[in-house]
Coordinates of C-alpha atoms (C1' of nucleotides) in Angstrom, one line a residue:
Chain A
X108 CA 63.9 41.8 -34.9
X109 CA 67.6 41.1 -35.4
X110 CA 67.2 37.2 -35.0
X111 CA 64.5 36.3 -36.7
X112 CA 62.6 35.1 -33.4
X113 CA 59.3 36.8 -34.9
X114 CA 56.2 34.3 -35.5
X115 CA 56.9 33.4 -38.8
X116 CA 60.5 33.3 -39.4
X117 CA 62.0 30.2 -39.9
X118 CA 62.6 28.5 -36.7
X119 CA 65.5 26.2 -35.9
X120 CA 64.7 22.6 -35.2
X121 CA 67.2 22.3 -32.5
X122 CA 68.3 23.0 -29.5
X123 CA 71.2 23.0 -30.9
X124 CA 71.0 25.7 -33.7
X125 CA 70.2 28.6 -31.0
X126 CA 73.8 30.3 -30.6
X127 CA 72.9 33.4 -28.7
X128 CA 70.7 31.3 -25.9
X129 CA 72.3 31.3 -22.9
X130 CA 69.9 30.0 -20.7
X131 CA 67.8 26.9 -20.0
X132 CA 68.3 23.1 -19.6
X133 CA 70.1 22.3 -23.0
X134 CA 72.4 25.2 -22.7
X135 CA 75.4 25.3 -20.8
X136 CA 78.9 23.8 -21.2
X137 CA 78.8 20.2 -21.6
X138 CA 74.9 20.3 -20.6
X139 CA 73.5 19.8 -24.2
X140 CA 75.3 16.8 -25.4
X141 CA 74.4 15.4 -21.9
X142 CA 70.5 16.1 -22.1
X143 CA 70.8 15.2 -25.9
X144 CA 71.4 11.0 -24.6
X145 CA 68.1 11.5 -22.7
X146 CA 65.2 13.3 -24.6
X147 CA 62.9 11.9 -26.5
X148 CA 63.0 13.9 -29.2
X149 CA 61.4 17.3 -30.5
X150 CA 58.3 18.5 -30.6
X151 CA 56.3 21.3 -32.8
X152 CA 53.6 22.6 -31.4
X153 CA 51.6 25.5 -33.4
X154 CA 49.9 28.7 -32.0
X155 CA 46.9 28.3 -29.9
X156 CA 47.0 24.5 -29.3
X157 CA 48.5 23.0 -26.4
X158 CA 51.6 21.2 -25.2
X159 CA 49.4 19.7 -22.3
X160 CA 46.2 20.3 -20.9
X161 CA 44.5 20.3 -17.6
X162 CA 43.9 17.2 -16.1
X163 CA 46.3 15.2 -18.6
X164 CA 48.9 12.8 -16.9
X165 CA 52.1 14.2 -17.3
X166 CA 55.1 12.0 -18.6
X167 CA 57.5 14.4 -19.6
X168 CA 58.8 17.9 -19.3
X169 CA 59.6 20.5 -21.5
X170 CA 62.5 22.7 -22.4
X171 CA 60.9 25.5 -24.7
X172 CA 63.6 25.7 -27.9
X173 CA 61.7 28.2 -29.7
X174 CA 58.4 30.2 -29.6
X175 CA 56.3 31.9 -26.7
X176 CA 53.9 29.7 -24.6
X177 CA 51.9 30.4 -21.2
X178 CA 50.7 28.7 -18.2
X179 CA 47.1 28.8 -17.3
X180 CA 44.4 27.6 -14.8
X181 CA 40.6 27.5 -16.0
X182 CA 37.9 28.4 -13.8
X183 CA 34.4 26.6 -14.1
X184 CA 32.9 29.2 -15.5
X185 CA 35.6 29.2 -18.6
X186 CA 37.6 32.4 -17.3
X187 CA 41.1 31.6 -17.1
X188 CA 43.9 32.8 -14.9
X189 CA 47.3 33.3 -16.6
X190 CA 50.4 31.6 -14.7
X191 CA 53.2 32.5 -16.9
X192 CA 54.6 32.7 -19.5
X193 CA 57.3 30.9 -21.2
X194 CA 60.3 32.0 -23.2
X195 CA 62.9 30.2 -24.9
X196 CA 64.6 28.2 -21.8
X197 CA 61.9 27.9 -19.9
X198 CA 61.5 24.0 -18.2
X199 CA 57.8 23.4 -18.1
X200 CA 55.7 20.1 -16.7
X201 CA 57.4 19.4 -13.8
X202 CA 53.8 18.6 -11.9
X203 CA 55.0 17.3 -8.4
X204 CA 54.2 13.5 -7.7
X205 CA 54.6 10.4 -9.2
X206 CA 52.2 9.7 -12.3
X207 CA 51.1 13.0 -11.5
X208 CA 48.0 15.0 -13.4
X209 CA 48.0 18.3 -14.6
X210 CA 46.8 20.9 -12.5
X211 CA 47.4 23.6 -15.4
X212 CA 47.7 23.3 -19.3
X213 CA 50.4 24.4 -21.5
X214 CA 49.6 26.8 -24.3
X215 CA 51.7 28.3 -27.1
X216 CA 51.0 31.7 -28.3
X217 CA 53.3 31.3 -31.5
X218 CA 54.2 27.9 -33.4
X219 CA 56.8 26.8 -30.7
X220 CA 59.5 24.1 -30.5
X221 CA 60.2 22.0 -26.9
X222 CA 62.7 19.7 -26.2
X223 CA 61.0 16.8 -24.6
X224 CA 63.2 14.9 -21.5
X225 CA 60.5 11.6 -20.4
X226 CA 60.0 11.7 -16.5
X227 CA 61.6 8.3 -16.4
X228 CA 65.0 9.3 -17.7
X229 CA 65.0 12.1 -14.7
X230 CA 66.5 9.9 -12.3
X231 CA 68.7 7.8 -14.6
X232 CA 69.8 11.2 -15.5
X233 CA 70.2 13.1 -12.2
X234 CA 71.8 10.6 -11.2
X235 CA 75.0 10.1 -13.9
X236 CA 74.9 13.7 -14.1
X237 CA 74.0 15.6 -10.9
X238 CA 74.8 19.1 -12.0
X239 CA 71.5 18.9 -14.3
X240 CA 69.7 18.2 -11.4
X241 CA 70.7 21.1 -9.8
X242 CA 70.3 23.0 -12.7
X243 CA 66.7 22.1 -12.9
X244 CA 66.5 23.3 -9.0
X245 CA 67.9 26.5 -10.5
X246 CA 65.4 27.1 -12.9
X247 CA 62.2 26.2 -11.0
X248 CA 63.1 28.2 -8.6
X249 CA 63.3 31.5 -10.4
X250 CA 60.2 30.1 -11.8
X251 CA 59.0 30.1 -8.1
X252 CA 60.4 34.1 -7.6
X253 CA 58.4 34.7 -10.5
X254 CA 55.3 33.7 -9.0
X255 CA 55.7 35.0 -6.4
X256 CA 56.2 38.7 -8.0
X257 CA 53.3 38.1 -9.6
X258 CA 51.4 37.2 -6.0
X259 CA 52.6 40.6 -4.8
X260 CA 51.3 42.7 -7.8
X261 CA 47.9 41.0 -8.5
X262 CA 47.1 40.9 -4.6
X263 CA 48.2 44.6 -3.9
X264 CA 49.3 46.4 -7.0
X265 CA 46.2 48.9 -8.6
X266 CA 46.2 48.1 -12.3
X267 CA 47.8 50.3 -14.0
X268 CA 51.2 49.0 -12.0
X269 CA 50.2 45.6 -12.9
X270 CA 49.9 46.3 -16.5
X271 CA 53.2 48.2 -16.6
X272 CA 54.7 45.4 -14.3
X273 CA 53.7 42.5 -16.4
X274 CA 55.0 44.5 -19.6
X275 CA 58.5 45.5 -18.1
X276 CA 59.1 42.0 -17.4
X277 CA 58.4 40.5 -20.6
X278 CA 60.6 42.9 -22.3
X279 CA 63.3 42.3 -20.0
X280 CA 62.9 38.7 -20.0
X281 CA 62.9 38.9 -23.5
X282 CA 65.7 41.0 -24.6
X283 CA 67.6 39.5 -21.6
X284 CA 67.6 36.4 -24.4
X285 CA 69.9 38.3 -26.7
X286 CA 73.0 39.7 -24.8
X287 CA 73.9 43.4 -25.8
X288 CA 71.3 43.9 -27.7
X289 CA 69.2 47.5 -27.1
X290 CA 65.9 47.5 -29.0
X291 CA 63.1 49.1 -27.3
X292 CA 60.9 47.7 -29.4
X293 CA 59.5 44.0 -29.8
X294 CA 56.9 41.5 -31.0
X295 CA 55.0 40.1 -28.3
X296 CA 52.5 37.9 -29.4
X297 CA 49.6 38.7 -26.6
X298 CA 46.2 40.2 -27.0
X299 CA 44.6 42.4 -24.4
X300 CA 42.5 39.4 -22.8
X301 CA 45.9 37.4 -22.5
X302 CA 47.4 40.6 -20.4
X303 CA 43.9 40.7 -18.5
X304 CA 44.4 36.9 -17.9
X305 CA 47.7 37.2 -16.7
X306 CA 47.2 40.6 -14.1
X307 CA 43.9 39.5 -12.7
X308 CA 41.6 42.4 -15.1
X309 CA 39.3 42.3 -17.8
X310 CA 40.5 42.6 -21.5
X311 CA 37.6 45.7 -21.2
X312 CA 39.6 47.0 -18.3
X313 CA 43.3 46.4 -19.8
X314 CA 42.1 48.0 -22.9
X315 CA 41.6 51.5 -20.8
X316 CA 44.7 50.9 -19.0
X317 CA 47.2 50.5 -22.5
X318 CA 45.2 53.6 -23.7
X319 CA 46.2 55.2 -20.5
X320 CA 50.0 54.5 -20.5
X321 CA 50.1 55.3 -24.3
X322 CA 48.6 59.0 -23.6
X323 CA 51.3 59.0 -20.7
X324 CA 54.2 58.2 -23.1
X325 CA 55.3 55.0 -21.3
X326 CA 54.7 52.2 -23.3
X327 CA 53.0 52.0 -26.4
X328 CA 51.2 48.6 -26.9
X329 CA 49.4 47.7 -30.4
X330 CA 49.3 45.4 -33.0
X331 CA 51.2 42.8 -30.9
X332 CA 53.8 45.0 -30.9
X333 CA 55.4 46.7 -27.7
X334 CA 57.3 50.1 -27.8
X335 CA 58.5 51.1 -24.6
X336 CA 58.1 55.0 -25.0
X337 CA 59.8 55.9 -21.4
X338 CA 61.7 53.1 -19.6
X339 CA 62.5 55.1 -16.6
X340 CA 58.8 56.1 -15.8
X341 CA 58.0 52.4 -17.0
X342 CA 60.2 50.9 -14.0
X343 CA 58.5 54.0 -12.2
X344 CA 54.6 52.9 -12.8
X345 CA 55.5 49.3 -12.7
X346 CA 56.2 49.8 -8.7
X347 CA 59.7 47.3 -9.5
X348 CA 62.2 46.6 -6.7
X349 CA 65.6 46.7 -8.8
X350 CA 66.6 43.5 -6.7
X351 CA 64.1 41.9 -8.4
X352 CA 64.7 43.5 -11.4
X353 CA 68.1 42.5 -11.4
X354 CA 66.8 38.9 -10.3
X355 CA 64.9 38.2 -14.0
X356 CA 68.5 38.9 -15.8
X357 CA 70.4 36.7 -13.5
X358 CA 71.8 34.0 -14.8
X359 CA 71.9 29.6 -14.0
X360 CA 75.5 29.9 -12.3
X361 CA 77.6 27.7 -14.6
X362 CA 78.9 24.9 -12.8
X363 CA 82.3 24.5 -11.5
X364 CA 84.0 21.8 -10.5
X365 CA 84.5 21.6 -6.6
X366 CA 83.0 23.7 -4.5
X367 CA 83.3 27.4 -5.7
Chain B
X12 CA 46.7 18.9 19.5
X13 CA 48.0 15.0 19.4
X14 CA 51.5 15.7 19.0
X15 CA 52.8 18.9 20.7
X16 CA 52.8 21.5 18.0
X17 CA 51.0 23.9 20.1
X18 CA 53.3 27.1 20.3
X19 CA 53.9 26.5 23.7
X20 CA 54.7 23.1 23.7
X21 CA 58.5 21.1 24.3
X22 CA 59.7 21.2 20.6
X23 CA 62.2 18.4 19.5
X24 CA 65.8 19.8 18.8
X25 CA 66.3 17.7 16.0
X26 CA 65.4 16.3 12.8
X27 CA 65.4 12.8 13.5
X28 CA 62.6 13.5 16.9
X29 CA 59.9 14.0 14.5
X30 CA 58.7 10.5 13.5
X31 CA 55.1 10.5 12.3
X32 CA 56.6 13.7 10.0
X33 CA 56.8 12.0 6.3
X34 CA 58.0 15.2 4.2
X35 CA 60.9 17.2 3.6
X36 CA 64.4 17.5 2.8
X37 CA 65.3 15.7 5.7
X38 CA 62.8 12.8 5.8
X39 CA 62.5 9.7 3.8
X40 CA 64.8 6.6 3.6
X41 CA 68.5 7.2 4.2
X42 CA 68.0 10.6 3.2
X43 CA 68.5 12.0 6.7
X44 CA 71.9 10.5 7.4
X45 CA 73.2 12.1 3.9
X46 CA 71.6 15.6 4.5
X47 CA 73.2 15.4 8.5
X48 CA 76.3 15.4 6.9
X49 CA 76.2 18.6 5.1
X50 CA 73.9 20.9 7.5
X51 CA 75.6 22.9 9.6
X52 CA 73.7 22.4 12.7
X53 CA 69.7 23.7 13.6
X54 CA 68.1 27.1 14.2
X55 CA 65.8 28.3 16.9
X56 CA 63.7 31.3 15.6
X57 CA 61.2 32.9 18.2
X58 CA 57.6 34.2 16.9
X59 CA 57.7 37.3 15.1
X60 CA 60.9 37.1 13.8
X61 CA 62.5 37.0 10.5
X62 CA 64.4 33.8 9.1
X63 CA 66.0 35.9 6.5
X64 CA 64.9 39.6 5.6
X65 CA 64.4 41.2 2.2
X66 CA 67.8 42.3 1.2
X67 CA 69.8 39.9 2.8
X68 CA 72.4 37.7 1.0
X69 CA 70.9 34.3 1.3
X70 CA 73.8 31.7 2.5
X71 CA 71.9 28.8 3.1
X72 CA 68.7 26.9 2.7
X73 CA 66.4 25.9 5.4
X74 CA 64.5 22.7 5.8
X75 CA 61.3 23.9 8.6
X76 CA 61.6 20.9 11.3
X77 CA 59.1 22.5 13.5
X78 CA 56.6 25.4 14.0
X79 CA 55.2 28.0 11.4
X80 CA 57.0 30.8 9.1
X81 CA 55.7 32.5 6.4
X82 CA 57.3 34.2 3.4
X83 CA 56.6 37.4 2.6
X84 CA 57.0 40.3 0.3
X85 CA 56.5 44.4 1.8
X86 CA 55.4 47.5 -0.6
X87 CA 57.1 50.6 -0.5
X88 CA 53.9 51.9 1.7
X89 CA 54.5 49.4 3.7
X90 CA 51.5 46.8 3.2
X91 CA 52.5 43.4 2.4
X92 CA 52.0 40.5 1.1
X93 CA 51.8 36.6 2.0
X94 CA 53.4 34.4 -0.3
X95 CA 53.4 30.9 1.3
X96 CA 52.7 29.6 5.0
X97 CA 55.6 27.3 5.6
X98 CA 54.9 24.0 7.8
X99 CA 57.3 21.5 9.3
X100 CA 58.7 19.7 6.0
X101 CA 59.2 22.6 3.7
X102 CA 62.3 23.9 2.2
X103 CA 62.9 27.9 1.8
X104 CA 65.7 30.2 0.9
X105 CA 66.5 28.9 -2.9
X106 CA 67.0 32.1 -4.2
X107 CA 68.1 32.1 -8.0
X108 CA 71.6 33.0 -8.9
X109 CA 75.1 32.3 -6.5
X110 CA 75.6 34.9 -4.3
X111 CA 72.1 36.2 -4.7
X112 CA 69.6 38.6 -2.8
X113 CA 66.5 37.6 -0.8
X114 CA 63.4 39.1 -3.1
X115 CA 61.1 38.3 -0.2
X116 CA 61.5 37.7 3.3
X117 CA 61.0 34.4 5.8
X118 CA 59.1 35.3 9.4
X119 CA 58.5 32.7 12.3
X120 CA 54.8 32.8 13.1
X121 CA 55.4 30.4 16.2
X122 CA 58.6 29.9 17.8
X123 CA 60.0 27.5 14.9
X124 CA 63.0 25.3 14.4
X125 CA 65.2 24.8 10.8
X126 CA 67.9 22.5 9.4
X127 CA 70.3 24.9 8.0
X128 CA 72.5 23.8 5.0
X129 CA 74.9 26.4 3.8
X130 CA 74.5 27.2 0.2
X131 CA 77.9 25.6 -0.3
X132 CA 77.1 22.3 0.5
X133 CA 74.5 22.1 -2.7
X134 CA 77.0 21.3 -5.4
X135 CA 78.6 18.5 -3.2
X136 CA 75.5 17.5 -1.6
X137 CA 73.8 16.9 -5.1
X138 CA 76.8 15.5 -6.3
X139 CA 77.4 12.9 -4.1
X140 CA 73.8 12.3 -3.6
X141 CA 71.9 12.8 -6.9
X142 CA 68.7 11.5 -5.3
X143 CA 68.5 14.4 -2.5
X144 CA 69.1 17.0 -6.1
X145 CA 65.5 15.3 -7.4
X146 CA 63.8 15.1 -3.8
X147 CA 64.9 18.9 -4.0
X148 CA 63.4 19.5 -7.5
X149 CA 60.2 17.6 -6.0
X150 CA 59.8 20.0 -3.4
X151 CA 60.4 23.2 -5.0
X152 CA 57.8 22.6 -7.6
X153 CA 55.3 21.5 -5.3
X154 CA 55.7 25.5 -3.7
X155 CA 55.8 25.9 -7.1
X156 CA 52.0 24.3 -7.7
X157 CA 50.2 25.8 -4.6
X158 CA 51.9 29.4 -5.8
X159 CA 49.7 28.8 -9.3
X160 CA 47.1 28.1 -7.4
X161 CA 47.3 31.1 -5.0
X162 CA 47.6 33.2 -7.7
X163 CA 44.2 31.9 -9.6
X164 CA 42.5 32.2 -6.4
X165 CA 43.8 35.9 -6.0
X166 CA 43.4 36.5 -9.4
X167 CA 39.9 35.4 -10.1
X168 CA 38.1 34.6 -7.3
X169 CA 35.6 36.6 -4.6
X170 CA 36.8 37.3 -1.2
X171 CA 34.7 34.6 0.4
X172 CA 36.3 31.5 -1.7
X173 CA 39.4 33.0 -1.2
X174 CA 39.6 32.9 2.4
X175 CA 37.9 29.5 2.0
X176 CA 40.3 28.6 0.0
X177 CA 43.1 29.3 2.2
X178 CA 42.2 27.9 5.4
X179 CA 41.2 24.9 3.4
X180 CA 44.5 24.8 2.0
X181 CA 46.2 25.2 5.7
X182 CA 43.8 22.6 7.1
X183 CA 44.6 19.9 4.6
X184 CA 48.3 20.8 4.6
X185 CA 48.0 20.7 8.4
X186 CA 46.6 17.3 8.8
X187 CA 48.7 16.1 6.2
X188 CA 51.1 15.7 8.3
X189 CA 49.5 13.4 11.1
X190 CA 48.6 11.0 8.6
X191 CA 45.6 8.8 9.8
X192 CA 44.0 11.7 12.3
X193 CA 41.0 13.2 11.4
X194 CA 40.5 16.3 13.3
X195 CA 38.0 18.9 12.4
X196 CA 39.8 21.8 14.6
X197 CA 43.3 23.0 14.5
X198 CA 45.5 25.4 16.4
X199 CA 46.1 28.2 13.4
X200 CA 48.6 31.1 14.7
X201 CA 46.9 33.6 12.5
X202 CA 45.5 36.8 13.0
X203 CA 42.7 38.0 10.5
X204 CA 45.1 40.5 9.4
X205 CA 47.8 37.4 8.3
X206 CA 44.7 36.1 6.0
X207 CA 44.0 39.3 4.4
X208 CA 47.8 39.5 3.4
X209 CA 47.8 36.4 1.9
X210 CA 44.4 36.8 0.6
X211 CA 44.9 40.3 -0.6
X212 CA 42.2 41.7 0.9
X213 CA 42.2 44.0 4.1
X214 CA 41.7 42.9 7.6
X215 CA 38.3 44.6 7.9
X216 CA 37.0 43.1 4.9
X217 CA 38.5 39.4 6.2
X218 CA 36.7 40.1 9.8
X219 CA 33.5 40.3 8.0
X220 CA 33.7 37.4 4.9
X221 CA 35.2 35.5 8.7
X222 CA 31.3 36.5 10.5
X223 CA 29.4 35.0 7.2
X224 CA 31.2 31.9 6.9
X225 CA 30.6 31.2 10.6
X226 CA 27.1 32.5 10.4
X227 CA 26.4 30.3 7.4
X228 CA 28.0 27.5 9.4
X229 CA 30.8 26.0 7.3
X230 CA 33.7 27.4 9.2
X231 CA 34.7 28.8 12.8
X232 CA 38.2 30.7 13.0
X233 CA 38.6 32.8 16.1
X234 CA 41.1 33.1 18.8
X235 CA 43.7 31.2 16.8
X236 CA 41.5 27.9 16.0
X237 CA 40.0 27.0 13.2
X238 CA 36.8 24.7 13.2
X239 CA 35.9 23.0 10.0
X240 CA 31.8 23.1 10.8
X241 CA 30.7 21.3 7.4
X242 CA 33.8 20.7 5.3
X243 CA 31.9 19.4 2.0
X244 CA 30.5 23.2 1.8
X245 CA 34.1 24.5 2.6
X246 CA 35.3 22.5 -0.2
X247 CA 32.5 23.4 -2.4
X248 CA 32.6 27.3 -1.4
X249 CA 36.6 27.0 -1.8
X250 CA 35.6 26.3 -5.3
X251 CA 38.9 23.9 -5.5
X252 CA 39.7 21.6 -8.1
X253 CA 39.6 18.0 -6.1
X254 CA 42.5 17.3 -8.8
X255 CA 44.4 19.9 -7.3
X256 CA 43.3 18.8 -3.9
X257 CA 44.8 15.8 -4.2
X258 CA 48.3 16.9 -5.3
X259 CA 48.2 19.2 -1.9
X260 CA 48.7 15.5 -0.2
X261 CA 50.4 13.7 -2.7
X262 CA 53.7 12.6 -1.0
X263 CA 57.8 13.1 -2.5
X264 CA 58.0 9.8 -4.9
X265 CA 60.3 7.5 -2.8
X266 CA 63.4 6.9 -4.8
X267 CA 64.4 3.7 -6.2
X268 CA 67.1 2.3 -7.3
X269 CA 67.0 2.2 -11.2
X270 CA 64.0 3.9 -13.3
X271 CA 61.2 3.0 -11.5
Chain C
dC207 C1' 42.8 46.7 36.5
dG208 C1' 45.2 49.2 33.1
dT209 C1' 47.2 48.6 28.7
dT210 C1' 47.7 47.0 24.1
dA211 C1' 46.9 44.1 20.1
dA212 C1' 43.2 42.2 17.6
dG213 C1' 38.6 42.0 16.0
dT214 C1' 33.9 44.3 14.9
dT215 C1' 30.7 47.3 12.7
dG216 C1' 28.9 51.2 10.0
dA217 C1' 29.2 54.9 6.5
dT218 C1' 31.1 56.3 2.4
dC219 C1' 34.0 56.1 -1.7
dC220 C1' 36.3 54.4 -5.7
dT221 C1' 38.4 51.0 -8.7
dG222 C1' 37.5 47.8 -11.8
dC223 C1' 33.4 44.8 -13.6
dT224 C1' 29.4 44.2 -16.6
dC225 C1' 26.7 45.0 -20.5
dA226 C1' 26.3 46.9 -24.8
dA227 C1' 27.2 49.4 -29.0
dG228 C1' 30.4 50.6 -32.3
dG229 C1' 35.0 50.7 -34.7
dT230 C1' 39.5 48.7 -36.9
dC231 C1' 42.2 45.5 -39.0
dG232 C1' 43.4 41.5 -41.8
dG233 C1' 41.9 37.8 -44.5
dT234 C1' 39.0 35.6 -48.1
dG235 C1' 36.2 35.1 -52.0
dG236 C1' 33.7 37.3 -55.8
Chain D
dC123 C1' 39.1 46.2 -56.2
dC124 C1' 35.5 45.6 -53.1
dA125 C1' 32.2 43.2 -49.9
dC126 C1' 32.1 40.5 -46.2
dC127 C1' 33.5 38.3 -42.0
dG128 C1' 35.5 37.3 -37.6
dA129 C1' 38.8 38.5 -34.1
dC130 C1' 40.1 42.2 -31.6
dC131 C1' 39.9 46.6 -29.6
dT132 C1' 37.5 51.0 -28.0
dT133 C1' 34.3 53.7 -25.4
dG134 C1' 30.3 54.8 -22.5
dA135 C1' 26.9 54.1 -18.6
dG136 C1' 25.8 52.0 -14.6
dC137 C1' 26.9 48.9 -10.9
dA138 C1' 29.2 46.4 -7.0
dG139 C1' 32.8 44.3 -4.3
dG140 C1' 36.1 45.7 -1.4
dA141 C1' 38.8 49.7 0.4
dT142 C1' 39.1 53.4 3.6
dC143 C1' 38.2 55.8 7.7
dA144 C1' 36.7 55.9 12.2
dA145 C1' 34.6 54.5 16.5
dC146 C1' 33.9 50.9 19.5
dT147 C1' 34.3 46.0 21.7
dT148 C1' 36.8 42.1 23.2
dA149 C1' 40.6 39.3 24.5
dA150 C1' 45.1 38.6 26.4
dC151 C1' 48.6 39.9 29.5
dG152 C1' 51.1 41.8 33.1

DNA sequence: CGTTAAGTTGATCCTGCTCAAGGTCGGTGG
DNA sequence: CCACCGACCTTGAGCAGGATCAACTTAACG
């Protein structure tokens, strides 16, 4: 609640307008107005349709503003494998290679707002202003930690730690959005096939799980809404390292001049 | 064989012996000479051990210049998992956040050899050499493509096309590297128990899906060398996207001058 | 030739999948 | 207000892909 972040509210329509953020490409001292010179523009994007799709040539990346999307792979046979998914200040589309092509599409779960930077203004822009480009090195790579957290608990974790895992970290990567703030309690627009996509299970199989953890009094998951009932034993089931814990609330380091 | 990558074999000292090697932080037009400047000299790792261990603060970043590592992550029981197989060319050790802890760990599978540049020398580095920033940004979110792509494979795919799809991966990312030799064997300095980390399966179970795939002739992996017996049914047993196959070899974009 | 690490094979078990039949909720039109 | 519909969730029964445990073989090395 509190900041009007919830599916319908009325959304900002820019980067801008989003005091609390703290995070992301557009944020920063100095970093909007500097990323400002080179987007493109805006762009809205409603629930369930998406930013890019497999296969697509990519010409641009994305700087989520507002709204939750999510990275996914499709198999032939139309399952789908969940890659991630993206909170305000998230970079998306940065497909390695020249006039690259999608290997993965872009979806948003809520109508969402990106910022949209053309890959041809990269290098004019890394290039007067270097600290973005190693601010975009930041953020991939704790995209890359992610992924690989995500490795480790779908290759070895039983499900009911992946479950608990996958909900501990959006609730900490979300309420890591709004400094000081304490709910334990948010909207998180996901069905039970989108967690099943995500951890590797069946939406049959997440469905016993959420019943499991809700009998437990850990988390209490319904009507895309998320109640965490016991955050100790939550960190417990999820199996988390507090290193990597502490790694989803770390921040970009702000820049400073020299070497620090 | 070709080129002396054999673990055994006399290993160049430094960057600039290694001219057929087309990747990496290091390689690439006037981009060694800049990146000389700032590393603080080359590392000798023998097999078996670690680069950098879970826990550690991580001071620099590495640039592979010769031999095999692997990242990895451990459970509390002890089992473990395989995150990436790092080859000549690849960058590790970007850990989010100044001053921040290693979430996973970096082992030398052969004796190995790494251009170390000390965190430090980022800011300047990028500063005064915006294009190195980008070939950075390239790199990372190519590790950043094949860990999507791991994670599919472990997330929705049989044990057979997942070990296809791994020493696929390795065999491609191998040859990649001696561009115009077309090898169907390589030296691979992995025991079955390695492919079941990264797989995450257990060794047993790898031993066996390994006996099928050489029984139903489409690949050979024992003492350490990998035969590719008929790689169209590899490729179609690995199940893998040829879109995605093809941004496995796609090459860093050469910079040039302007927006290109 | 003894020792050790790695791979093989079989028997058994269990986690999570599949298939299928309801149930719940929210929206929409009469 | 109610009937209907579609998306989502729930629960059960049976099945199967891999895990586990354990014994044994093979290769590599001194």
């Amino acid at each position: 609640m509190a900041r009007g972040s919830e599916g319908s509210g009325k959304i900002p329509v820019d980067c801008q307008s989003c005091p609390a953020r703290v995070d992301g490409l557009c944020e920063g001292p100095g970093v909007f107005e500097v990323v400002a010179q080179f987007k493109s523009g805006d762009r809205v994007i409603e629930a369930g349709r998406d930013l890019f799709s497999i296969g697509e040539p990519c010409e641009a990346i994305y700087n989520v503003v507002e709204g939750w999307l999510f990275l996914y792979n499709l198999l032939e046979d139309g399952r789908r494998q969940i890659l991630y998914f993206a909170l305000p200040g998230a970079v998306l589309g940065f497909h390695p290679g020249r006039g690259a092509i999608a290997t993965y599409g872009a979806q948003a779960l809520t109508d969402a707002i990106v910022c949209v930077v053309p890959r041809e203004s990269l290098d004019p822009l890394s290039r007067q202003h270097p600290e973005v480009g190693m601010r975009l090195v930041w953020l991939i790579s704790r995209g890359l930690s992610l992924a690989y957290d995500h490795l480790t608990s779908i290759g070895r974790h039983p499900a009911r730690q992946r479950v608990a895992h996958l909900l501990l970290e959006l609730y900490i990567r979300y309420r890591m959005q709004w400094p000081g703030s304490r709910i334990e309690e948010m909207h998180l627009p996901l069905t039970q096939e989108h967690i099943g996509d995500a951890t590797g299970l069946t939406g049959v199989h997440v469905s016993r799980v959420l019943r499991d953890l809700r009998k437990d009094g850990i988390v209490d998951f319904r009507y895309r809404r998320l109640r965490i009932l016991d955050p100790d034993k939550l960190i417990d089931v999820a199996g988390t390292d507090p290193q990597m814990l502490a790694s989803w609330t770390r921040r970009a380091p702000s820049e400073e001049p020299g070497a620090g």
